[in-house]
CSV table of N, CA and C in Angstrom, one decimal:
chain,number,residue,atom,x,y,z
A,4,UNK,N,-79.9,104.4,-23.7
A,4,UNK,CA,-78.8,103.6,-24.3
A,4,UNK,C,-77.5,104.4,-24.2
A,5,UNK,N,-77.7,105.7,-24.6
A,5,UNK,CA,-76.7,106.9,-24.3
A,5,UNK,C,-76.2,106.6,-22.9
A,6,UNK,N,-76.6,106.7,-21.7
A,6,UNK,CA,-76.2,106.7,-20.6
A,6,UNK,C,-75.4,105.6,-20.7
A,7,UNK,N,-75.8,104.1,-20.6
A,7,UNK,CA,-75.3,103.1,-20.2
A,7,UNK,C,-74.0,103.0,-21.1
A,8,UNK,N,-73.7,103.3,-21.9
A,8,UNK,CA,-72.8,103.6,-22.6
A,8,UNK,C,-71.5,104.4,-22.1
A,9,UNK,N,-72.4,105.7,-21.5
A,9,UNK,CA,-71.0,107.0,-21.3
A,9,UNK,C,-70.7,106.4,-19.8
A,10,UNK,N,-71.6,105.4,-18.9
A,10,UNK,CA,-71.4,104.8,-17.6
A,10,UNK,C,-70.1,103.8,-17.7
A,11,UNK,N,-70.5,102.6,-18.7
A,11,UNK,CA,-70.0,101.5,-19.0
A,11,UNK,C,-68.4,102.0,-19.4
A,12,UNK,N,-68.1,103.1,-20.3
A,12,UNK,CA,-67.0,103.8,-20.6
A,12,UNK,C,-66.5,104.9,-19.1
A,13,UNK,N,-67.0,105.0,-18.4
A,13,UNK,CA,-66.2,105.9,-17.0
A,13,UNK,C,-65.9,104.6,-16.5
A,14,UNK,N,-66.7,103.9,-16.1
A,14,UNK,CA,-66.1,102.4,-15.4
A,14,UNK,C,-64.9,101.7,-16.1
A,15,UNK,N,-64.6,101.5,-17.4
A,15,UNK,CA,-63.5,101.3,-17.6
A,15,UNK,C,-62.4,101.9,-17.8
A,16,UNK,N,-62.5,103.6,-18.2
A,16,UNK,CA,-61.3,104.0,-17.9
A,16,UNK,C,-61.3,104.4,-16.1
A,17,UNK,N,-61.9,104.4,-15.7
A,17,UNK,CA,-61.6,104.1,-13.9
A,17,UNK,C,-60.9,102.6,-13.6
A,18,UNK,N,-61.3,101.5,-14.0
A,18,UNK,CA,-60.5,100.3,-13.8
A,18,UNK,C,-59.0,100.2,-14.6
A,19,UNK,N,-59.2,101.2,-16.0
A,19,UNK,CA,-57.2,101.3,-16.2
A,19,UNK,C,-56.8,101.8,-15.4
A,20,UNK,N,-57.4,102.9,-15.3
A,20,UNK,CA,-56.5,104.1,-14.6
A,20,UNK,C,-55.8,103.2,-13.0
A,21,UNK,N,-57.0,102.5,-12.3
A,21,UNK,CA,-56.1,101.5,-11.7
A,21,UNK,C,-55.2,100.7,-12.1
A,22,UNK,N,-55.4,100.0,-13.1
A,22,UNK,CA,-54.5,99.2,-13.5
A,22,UNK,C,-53.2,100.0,-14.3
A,23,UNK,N,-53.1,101.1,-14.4
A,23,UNK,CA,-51.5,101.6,-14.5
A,23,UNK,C,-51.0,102.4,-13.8
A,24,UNK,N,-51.9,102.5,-12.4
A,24,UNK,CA,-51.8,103.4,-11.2
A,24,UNK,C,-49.7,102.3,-10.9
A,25,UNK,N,-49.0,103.2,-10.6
A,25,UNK,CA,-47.7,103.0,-10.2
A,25,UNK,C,-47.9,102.0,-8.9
A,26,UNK,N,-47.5,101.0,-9.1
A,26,UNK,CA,-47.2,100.2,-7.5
A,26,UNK,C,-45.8,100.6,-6.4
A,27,UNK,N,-45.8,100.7,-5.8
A,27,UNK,CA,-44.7,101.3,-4.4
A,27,UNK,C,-43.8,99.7,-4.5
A,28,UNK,N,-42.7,100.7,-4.8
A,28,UNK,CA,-41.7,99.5,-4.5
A,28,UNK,C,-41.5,99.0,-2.5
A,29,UNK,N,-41.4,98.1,-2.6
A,29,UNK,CA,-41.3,97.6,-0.9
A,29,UNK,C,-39.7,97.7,-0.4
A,30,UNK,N,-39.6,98.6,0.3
A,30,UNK,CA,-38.3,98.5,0.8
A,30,UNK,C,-37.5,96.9,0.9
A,31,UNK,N,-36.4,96.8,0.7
A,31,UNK,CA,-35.7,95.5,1.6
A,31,UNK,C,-34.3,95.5,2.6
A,32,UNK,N,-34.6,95.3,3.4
A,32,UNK,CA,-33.7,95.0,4.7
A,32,UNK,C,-32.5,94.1,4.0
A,33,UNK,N,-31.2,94.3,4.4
A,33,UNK,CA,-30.2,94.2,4.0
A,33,UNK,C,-29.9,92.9,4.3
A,34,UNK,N,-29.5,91.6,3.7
A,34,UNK,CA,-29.2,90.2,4.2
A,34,UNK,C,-27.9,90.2,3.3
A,35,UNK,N,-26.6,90.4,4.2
A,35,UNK,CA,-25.6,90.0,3.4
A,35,UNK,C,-25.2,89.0,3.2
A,36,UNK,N,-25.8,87.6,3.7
A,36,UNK,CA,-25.3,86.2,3.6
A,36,UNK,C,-26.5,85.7,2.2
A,37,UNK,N,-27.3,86.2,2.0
A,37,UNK,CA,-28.2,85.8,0.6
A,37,UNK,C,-28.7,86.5,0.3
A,38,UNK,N,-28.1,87.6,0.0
A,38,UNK,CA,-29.1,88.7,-0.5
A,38,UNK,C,-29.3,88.8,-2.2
A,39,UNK,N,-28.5,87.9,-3.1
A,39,UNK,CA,-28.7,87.7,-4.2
A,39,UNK,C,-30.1,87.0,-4.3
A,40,UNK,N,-30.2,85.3,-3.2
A,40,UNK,CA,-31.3,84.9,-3.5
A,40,UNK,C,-33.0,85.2,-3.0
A,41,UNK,N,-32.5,86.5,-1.8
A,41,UNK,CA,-33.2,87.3,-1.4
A,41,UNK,C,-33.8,88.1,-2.8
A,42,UNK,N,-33.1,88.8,-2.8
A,42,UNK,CA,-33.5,89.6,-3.6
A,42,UNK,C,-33.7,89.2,-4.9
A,43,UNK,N,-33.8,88.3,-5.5
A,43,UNK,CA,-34.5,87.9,-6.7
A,43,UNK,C,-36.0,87.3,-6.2
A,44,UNK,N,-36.0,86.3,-5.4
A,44,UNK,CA,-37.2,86.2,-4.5
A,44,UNK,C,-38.6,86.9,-4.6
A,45,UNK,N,-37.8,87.9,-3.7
A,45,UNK,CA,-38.6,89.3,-3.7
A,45,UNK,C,-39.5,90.1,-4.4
A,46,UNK,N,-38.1,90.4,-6.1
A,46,UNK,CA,-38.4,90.8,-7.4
A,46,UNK,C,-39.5,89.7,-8.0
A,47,UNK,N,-39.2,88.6,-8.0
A,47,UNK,CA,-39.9,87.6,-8.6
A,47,UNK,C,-41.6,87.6,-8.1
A,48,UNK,N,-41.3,87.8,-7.2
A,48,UNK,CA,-42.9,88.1,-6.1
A,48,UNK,C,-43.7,89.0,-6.9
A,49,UNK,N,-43.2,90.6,-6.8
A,49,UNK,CA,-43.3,91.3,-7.0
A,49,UNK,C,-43.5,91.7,-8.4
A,50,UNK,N,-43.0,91.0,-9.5
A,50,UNK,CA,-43.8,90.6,-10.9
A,50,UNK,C,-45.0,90.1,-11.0
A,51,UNK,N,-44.8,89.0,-9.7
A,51,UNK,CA,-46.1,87.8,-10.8
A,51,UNK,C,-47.1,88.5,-9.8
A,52,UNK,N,-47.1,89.3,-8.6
A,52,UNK,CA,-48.3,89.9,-8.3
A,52,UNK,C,-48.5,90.6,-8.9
A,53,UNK,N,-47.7,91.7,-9.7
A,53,UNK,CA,-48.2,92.9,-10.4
A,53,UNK,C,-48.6,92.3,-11.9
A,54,UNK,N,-48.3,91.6,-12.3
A,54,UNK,CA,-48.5,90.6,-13.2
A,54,UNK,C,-49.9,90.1,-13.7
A,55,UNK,N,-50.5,89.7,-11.6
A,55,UNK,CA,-51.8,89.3,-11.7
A,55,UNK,C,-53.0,90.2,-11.8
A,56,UNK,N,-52.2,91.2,-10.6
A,56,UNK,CA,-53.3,92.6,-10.8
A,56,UNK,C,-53.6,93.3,-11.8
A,57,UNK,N,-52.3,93.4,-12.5
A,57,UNK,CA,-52.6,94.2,-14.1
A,57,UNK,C,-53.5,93.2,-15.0
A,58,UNK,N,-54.0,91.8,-15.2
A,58,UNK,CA,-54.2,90.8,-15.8
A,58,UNK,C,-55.7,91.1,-15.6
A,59,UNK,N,-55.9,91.0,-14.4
A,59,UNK,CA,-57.7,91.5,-13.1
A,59,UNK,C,-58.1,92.5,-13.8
A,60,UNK,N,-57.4,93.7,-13.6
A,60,UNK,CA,-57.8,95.2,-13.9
A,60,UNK,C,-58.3,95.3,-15.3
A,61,UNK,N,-56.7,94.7,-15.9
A,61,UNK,CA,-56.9,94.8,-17.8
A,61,UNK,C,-58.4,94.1,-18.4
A,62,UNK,N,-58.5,92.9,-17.5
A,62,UNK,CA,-59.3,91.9,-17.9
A,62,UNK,C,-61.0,92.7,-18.0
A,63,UNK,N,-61.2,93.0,-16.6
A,63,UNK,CA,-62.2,93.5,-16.5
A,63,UNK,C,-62.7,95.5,-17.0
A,64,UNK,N,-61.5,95.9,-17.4
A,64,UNK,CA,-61.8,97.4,-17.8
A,64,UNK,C,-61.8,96.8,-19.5
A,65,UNK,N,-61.1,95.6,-20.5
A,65,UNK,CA,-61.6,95.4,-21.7
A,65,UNK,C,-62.9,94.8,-21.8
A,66,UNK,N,-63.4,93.9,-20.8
A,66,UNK,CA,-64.5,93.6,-20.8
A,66,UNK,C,-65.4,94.4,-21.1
A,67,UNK,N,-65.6,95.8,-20.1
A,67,UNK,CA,-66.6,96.5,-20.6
A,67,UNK,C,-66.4,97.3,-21.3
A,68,UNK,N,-65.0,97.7,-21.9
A,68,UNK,CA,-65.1,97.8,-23.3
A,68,UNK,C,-65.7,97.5,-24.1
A,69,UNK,N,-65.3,96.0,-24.4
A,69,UNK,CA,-65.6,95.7,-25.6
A,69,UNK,C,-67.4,95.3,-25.5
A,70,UNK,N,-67.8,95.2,-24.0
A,70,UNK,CA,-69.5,95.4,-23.7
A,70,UNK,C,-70.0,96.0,-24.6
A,71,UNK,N,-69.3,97.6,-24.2
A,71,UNK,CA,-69.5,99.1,-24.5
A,71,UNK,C,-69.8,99.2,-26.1
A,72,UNK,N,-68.7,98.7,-26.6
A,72,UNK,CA,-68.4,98.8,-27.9
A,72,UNK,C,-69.4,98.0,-29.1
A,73,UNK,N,-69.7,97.0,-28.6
A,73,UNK,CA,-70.6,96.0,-29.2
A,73,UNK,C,-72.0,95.4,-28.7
A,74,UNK,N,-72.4,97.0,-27.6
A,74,UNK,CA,-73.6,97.1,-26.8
A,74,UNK,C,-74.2,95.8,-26.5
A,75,UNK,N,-73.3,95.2,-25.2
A,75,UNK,CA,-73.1,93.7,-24.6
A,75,UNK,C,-73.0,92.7,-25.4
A,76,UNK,N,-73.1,92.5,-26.3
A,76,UNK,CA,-72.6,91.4,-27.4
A,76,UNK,C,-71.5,90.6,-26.8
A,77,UNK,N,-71.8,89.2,-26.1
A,77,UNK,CA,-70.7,88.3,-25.7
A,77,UNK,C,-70.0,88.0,-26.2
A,78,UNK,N,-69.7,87.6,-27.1
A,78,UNK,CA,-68.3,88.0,-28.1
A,78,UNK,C,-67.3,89.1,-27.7
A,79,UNK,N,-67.8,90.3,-28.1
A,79,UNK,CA,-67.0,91.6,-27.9
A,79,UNK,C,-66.6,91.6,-26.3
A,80,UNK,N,-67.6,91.4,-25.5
A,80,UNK,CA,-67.4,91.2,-23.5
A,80,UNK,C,-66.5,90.3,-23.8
A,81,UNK,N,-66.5,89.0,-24.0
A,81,UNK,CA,-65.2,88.1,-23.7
A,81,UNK,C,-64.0,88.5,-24.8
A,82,UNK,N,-63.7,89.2,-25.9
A,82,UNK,CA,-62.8,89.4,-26.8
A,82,UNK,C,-61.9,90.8,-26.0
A,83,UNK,N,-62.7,91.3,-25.6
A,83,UNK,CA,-62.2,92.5,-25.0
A,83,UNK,C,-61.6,91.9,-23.0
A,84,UNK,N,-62.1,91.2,-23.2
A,84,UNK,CA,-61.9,90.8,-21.7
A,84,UNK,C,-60.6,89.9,-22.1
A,85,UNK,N,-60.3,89.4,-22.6
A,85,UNK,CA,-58.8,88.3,-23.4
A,85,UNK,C,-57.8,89.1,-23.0
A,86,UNK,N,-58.5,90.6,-24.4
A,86,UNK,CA,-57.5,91.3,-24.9
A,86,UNK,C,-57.2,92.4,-23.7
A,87,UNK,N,-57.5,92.7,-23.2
A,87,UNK,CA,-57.2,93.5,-21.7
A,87,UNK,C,-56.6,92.5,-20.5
A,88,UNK,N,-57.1,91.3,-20.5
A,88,UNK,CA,-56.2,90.8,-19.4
A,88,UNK,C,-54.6,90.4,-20.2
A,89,UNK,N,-54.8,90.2,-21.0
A,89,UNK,CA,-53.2,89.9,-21.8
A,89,UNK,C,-52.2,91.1,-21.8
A,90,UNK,N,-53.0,92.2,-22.2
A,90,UNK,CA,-52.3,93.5,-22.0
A,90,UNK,C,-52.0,94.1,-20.9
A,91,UNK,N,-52.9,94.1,-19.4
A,91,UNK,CA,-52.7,94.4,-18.5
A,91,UNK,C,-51.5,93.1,-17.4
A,92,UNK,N,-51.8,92.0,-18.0
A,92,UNK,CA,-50.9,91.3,-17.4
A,92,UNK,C,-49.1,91.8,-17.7
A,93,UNK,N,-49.0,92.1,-18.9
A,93,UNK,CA,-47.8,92.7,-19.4
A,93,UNK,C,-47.3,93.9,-19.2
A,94,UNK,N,-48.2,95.0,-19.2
A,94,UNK,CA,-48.1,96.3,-18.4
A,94,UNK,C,-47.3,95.7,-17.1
A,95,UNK,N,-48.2,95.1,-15.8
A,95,UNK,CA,-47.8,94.8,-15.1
A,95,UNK,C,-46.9,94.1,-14.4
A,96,UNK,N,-46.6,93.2,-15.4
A,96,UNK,CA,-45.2,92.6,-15.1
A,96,UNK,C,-44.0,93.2,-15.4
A,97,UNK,N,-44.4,94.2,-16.4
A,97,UNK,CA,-42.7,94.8,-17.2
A,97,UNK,C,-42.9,96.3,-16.3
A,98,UNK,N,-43.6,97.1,-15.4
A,98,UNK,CA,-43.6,97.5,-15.0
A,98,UNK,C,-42.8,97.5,-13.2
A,99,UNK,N,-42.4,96.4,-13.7
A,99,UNK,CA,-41.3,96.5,-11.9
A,99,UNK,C,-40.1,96.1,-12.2
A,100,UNK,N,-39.3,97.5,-11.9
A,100,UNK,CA,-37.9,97.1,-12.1
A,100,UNK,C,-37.3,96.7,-10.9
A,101,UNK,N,-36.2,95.4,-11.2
A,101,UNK,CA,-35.3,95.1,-9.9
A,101,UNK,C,-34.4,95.3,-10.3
């Protein structure tokens, strides 16, 4: 039980540590005739994807949290899986500055 435990706990903080791994801003090529609607565009992208990935990552590293924590208890799996994807969705979106 000990194992599955200290396993279930490396697998989740391995899946934050993705999910607050820094995303690379993407260069942009210069459009002087719309580059305002360019570039909100772009930014806008670039939230709701990081958005979704942090949402994935969060979702699935609370999950086995709260597995972990309430030694698979579906309850704790899905409460922790809520509360990680809510949080990692938010990490992830407020983490890209335009």
């Amino acid at each position: 039980m000990y194992l599955k435990f200290v396993s279930l706990c490396a697998a989740a903080g391995a899946s934050l540590a993705t999910a607050l791994a820094p995303v690379p801003a993407f260069a942009q090529t210069p459009n002087h005739h719309h580059h305002h609607v360019h570039h909100y565009s772009s930014c806008h992208e670039r939230r709701s994807t990081n958005g979704t990935v942090g949402a994935v990552a969060g979702g699935v590293g609370g999950g086995l949290i709260g597995g972990a924590i309430t030694h698979g208890n579906i309850v704790g799996v899905l409460a922790g899986a809520g509360g990680g994807a809510l949080a990692g969705h938010a990490i992830g979106k407020h983490s890209t500055h335009c």
